[in-house]
Amino acid sequence: MKDRILQYLEAVEATQVKDAAETEAFRIRFFGKKGILNDLFGDFKQVPGPEKKEIGLLLNQLKEKAQLRLESFQARHTGNSNQTRLDDLTLPVDFYTAGSRHPLSVVRNRILSIFSRIGFTVAEGPEIEDDWHNFSALNFAADHPARDMQDTFFIEKRPDSNDVLLRTHTSSVQVRVMETTQPPIRMIFPGRVFRNEAISARAHCIFHQVEGLYVDKNVSFVDLKQTLLYFAKEMFGEKTSIRLRPSYFPFTEPSAEMDINCPLCGGKGCNICKYTGWIEILGCGMIDPAVLDSCGIDSETHTGFAFGMGIERMTMGLYQIKDLRHFFENDLRFLRQFESAF
Ligand code: DAH
């Protein structure tokens, strides 16, 4: 009997199964009514007294081994593993836990897809920029406060003042594209930007923007407004309306900020829209002729519009996220809430 048990121990060790059916066959072979273990325990009764201890130990060892093996097969093939035995190192890892996209990627992809449906193509520019592309070509006067050390992370001061820095907005990509591409240009630029700001629930020193650019003959403010209305409806729902408020940016004239009516309360007023009924989502305007000229596009024959939006802000509005720091902490309890997003 000892030899039989030893043979079965080896057999358990050597068994491999490739699917649920083979797992079940293994279970029946060892644990079935007429299976090996019942058989052996039946025979055990006849084992003479002095051998009982040794054979009994071996028999229990076989039972234990077969059980662990079965559980590991079941975990892999039947998906109803009801055991969490940490002492069994043969158990497979749970390799079906799928990852999911970060909420900022989900929202960025939605923005890109909405604009791609009306013919905007995507481009990216460098995160390490020079003063020309981030500021000067965009009509920022030499003493504009945004150039201040307060806001910009400088990397290298240059004698010719074309300092190297981390871009503070994706508007720098407009310049790079206009310098190298002749109109018509209909493009969108997603990317990461950097500002020397204290980290809080509403601000971070690293965040993400999407910039849009349209340059051609006869582009008007009506085109801008209609493009943004289309975007707002696609992004926030058919009932969304927009409001443009006059604003100022050095690189657009006229400039505006766009609000949408609060998608959460429908404009009635809630704590997300701070009881105004409106949420600001982007800056925009007609490209200043001086910017077109700086980039080598004839402002006599061409006009264009541009807009820029913050992805964090948009994501916070869409998902009612109250603290921007969640995006950067990679806490799985936060990230797992976006598993169904795509
Ligand atoms: N670059 C601006 C910012 O970071 C956003 C912006 C405003 C971009 C107006 C534009 C625009 O293209 O026309 O705040």
CSV table of C-alpha atoms and ligand atoms in Angstrom, one decimal, residues 168-171 174 195 207 209 211-212 249 251-252 255-256 282-286 305-309, ligand 1:
chain,number,residue,atom,x,y,z
A,168,THR,CA,3.8,77.1,-19.7
A,169,HIS,CA,1.1,76.3,-22.3
A,170,THR,CA,0.5,74.3,-25.4
A,171,SER,CA,0.1,77.5,-27.4
A,174,GLN,CA,0.9,76.7,-32.6
A,195,ARG,CA,3.9,76.4,-14.1
A,207,PHE,CA,-1.1,69.9,-15.8
A,209,GLN,CA,-3.9,71.2,-22.0
A,211,GLU,CA,-4.8,73.6,-28.0
A,212,GLY,CA,-6.7,74.1,-31.2
A,249,PHE,CA,-4.7,87.0,-24.3
A,251,PHE,CA,-1.8,86.2,-29.0
A,252,THR,CA,-5.5,86.7,-29.9
A,255,SER,CA,-10.1,87.2,-27.2
A,256,ALA,CA,-12.8,85.4,-25.2
A,282,LEU,CA,-11.5,77.4,-22.3
A,283,GLY,CA,-9.8,80.5,-23.7
A,284,CYS,CA,-10.0,81.4,-27.4
A,285,GLY,CA,-9.9,84.1,-29.9
A,286,MET,CA,-8.9,85.2,-33.4
A,305,PHE,CA,-8.7,81.2,-34.6
A,306,ALA,CA,-7.1,79.4,-31.7
A,307,PHE,CA,-8.4,78.0,-28.4
A,308,GLY,CA,-6.9,76.3,-25.4
A,309,MET,CA,-8.4,74.2,-22.6
B,1,DAH,N1,-2.6,79.5,-23.6
B,1,DAH,C1,-3.7,80.0,-22.7
B,1,DAH,C2,-3.5,79.5,-21.3
B,1,DAH,O1,-2.7,78.7,-21.0
B,1,DAH,C3,-5.0,79.4,-23.2
B,1,DAH,C4,-5.5,79.9,-24.5
B,1,DAH,C5,-6.2,81.1,-24.6
B,1,DAH,C6,-5.1,79.3,-25.7
B,1,DAH,C7,-6.6,81.6,-25.7
B,1,DAH,C8,-5.5,79.8,-26.9
B,1,DAH,C9,-6.3,81.0,-26.9
B,1,DAH,O2,-5.1,79.3,-28.1
B,1,DAH,O3,-6.7,81.5,-28.1
B,1,DAH,O4,-4.1,80.0,-20.4
